[in-house]
Short mmCIF file of C-alpha atoms in Angstrom, two decimals:
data_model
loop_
_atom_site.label_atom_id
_atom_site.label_comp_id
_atom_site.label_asym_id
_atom_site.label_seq_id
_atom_site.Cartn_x
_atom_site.Cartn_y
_atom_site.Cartn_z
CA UNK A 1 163.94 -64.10 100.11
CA UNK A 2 165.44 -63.10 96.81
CA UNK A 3 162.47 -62.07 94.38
CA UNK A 4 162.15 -60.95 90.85
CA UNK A 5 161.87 -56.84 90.23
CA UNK A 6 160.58 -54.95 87.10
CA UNK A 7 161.05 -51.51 86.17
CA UNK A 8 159.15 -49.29 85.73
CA UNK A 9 156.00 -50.29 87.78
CA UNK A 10 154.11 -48.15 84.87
CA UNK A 11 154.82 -47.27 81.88
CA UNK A 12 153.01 -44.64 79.86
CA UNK A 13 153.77 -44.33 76.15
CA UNK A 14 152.44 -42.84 72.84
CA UNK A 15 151.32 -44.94 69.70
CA UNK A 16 154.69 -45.95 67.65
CA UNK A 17 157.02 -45.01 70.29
CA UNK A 18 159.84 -47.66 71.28
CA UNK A 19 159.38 -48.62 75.03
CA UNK A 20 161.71 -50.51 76.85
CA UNK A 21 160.80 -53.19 80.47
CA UNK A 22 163.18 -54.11 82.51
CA UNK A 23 163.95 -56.66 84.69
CA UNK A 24 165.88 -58.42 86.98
CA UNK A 25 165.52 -62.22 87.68
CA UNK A 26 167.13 -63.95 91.03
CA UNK A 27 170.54 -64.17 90.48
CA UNK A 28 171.32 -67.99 90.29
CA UNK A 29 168.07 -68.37 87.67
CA UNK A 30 169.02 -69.87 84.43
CA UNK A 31 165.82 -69.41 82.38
CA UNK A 32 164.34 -66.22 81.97
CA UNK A 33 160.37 -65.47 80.67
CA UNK A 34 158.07 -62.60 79.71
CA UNK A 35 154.59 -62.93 79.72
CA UNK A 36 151.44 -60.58 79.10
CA UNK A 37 148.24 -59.92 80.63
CA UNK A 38 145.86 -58.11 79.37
CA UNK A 39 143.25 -56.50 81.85
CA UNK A 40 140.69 -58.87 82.60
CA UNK A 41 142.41 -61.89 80.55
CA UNK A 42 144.38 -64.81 80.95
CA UNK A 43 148.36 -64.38 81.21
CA UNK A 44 149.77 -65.24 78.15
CA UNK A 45 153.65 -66.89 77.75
CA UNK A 46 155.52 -64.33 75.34
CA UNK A 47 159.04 -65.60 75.26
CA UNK A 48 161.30 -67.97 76.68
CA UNK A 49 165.00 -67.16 76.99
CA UNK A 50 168.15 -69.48 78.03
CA UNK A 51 171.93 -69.22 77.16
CA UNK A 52 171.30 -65.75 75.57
CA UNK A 53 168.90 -67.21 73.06
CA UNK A 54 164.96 -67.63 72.49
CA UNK A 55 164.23 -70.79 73.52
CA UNK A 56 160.67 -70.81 72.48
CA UNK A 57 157.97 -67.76 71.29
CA UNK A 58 154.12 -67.21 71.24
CA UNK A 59 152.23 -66.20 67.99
CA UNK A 60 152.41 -62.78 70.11
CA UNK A 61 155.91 -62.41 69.86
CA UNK A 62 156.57 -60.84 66.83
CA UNK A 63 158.90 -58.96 64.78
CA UNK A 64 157.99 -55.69 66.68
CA UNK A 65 159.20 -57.62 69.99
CA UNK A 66 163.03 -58.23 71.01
CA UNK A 67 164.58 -59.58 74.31
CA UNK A 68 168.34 -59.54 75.72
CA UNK A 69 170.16 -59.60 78.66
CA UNK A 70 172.64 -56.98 78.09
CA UNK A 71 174.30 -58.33 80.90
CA UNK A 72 174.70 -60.70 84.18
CA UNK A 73 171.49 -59.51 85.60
CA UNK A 74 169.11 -57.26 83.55
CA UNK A 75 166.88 -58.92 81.25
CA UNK A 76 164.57 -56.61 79.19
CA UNK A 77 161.90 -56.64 76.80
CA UNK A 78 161.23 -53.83 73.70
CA UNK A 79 158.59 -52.91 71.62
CA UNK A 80 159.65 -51.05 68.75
CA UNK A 81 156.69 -49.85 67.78
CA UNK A 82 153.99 -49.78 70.03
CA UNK A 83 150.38 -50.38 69.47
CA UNK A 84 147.28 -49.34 71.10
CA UNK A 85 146.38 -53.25 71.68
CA UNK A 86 150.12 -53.94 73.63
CA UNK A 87 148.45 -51.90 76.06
CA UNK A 88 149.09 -55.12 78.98
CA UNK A 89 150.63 -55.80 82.06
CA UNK A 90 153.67 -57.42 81.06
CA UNK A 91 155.78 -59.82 84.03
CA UNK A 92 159.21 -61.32 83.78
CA UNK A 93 159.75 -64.40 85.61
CA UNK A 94 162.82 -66.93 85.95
CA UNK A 95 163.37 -70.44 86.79
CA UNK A 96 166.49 -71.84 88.65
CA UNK A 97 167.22 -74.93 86.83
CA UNK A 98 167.39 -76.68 83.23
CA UNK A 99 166.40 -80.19 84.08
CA UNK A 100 163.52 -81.07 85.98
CA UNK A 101 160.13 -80.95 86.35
CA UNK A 102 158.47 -79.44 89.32
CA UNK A 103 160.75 -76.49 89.37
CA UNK A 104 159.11 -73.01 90.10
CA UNK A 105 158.85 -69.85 87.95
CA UNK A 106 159.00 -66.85 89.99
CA UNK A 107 157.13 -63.63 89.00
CA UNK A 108 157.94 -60.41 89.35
CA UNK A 109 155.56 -57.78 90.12
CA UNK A 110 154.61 -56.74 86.22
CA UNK A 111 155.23 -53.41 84.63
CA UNK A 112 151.31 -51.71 83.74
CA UNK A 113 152.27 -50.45 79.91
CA UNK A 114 149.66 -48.17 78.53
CA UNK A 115 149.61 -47.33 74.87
CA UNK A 116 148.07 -43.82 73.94
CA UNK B 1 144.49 -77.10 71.32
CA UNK B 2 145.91 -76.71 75.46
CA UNK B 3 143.07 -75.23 77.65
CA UNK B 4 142.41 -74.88 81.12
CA UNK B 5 139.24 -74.18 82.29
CA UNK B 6 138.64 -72.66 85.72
CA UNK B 7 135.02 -72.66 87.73
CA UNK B 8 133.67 -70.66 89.51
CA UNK B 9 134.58 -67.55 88.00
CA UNK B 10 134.15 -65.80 90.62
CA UNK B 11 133.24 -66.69 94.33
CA UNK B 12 132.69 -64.40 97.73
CA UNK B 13 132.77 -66.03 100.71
CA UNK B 14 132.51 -65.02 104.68
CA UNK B 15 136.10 -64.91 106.96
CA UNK B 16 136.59 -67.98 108.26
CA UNK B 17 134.55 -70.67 105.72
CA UNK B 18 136.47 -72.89 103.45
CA UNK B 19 135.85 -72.99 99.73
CA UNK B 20 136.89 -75.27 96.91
CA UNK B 21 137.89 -73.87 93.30
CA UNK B 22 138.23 -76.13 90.28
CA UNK B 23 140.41 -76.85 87.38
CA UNK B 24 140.06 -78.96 84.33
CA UNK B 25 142.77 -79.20 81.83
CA UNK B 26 143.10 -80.74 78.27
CA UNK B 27 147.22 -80.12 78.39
CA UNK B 28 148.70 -83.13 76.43
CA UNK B 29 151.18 -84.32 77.04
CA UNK B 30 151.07 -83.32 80.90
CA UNK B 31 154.65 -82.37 82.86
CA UNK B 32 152.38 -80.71 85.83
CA UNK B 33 149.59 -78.58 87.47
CA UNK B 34 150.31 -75.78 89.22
CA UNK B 35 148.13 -73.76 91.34
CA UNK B 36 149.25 -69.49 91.98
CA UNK B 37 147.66 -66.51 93.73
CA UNK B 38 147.56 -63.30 91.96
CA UNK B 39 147.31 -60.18 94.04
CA UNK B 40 145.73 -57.22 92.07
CA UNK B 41 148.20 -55.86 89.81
CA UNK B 42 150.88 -58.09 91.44
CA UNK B 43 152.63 -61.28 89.58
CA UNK B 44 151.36 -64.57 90.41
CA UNK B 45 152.90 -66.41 93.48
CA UNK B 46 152.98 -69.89 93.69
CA UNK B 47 151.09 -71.78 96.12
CA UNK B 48 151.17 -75.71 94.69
CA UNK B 49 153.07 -77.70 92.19
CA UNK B 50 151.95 -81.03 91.28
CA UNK B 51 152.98 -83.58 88.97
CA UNK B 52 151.30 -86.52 87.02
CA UNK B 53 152.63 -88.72 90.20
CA UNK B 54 151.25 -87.26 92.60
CA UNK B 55 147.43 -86.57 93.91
CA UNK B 56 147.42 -84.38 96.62
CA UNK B 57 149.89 -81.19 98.01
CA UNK B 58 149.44 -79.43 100.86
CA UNK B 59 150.67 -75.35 101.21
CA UNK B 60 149.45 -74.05 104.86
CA UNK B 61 145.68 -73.61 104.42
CA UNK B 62 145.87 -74.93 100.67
CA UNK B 63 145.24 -78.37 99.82
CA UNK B 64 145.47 -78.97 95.91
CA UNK B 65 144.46 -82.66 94.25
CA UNK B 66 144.87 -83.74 90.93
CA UNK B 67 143.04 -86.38 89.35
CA UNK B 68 145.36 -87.05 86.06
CA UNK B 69 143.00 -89.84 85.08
CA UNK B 70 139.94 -87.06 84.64
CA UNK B 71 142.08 -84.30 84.06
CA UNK B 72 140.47 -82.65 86.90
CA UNK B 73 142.63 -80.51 89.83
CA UNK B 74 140.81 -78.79 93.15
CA UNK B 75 142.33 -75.96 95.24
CA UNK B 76 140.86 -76.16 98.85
CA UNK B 77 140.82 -72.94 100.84
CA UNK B 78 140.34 -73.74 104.60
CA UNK B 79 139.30 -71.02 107.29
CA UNK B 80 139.48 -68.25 104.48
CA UNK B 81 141.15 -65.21 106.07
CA UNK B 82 140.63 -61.21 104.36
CA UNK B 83 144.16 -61.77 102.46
CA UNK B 84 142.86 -64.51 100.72
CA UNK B 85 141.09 -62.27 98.46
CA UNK B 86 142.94 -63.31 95.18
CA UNK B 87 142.79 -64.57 91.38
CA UNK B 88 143.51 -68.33 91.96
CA UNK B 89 144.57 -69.37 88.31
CA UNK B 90 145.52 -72.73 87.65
CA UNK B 91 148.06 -73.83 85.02
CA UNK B 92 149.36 -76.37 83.44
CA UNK B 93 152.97 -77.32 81.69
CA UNK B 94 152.93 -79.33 79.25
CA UNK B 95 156.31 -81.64 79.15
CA UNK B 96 158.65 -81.56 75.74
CA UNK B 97 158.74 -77.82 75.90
CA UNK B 98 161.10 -74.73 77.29
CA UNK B 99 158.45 -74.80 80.12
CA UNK B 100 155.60 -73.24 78.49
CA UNK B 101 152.97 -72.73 81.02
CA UNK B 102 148.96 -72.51 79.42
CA UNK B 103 147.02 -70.58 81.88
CA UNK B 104 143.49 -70.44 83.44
CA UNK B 105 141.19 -67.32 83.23
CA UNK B 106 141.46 -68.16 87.19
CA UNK B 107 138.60 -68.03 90.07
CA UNK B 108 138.24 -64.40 91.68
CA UNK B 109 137.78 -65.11 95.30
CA UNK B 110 136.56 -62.44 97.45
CA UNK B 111 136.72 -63.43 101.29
CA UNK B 112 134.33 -60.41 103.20
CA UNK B 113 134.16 -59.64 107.24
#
């Protein structure tokens, strides 16, 4: 069954540096997501991404946060300037279809980020 | 403001007993409910979808219902089994958006020997 995958599993990082998550949804997805969890909290939606442009953004996603698909199957996620508080497990997910509404997002596994 | 609330927060049960976990939702307007498992330190996995329409889906051992009058969704466990031992978190989609999903703090469910 195709799945979602994220790279790296963890990712280690000091204060201010840029980090990069990767990921790469199932191949006939047309929306693409990233979403947060911080340990012991709820998931929170980040970003939503169709046609190569934000769809929609949390509060969260700020000017220190980008997305892109550089190009027909990565999708990624950078922090330019990390903070101690981005510190998260951070999953990508995608969806197969525009229209629609009992379609299914699909998770990958998450990428543990840890800000030093 | 969306919220979905989730009880019990926790629950530990023996192999084999069934359990019930419990969602109630102020999501307006409502698209659908969706129940997913969450492994530690894995991404959540679908189990149910539901929409406004409908009142009960079945998934194997899970039986969600959704009450759209009350706002109120259940997620029935039956003959729990070790692997069950999950974060259920409900959530909810509100329609009108890019599929924003607002998500529960979800039950922990601990299924012992």
């Amino acid at each position: 069954e195709p799945e979602v995958t994220q790279t790296p599993s963890h990712q280690v990082t000091q204060m201010g540096q840029e980090v990069i998550l990767r990921c790469v949804p199932i191949s006939n997805h047309l929306y693409f997501y990233w979403y947060r969890q911080i340990l012991g909290q709820k998931v929170e939606f980040l970003v939503s991404f169709y046609n190569n442009e934000i769809s929609e953004k949390s509060e969260i996603f700020d000017d220190q946060f980008s997305v892109e698909r550089p190009d027909g199957s990565n999708f990624t996620l950078k922090i330019r300037s990390t903070k101690l508080e981005d510190s998260a497990m951070y999953f990508c997910a995608s969806r197969v279809r525009l229209a629609g509404t009992t379609d299914t997002q699909y998770f990958g596994p998450g990428t543990r980020l840890t800000v030093l | 403001k969306n919220q979905v609330e989730q009880s019990p927060q926790s629950l530990i049960i023996l192999e084999g007993k069934n359990c019930t976990l419990q969602c109630n939702y102020t999501v307006s307007p409502f698209s659908n409910l969706r129940w997913y498992k969450q492994d530690t330190g894995r991404g959540p996995v679908s189990l149910t979808i539901m929409t406004f329409s409908e009142n009960t889906k079945s998934n194997g051992r899970y039986t969600a219902t959704l009450d759209a009058d009350t706002k109120q969704s259940s997620l029935h466990i039956t003959a729990s089994q070790l692997s069950d031992s999950a974060s259920y978190i409900c959530v909810v989609s509100p329609s009108g958006s890019a599929r924003q999903l607002t998500f529960g703090s979800g039950t922990q469910l601990t299924v012992l020997p």
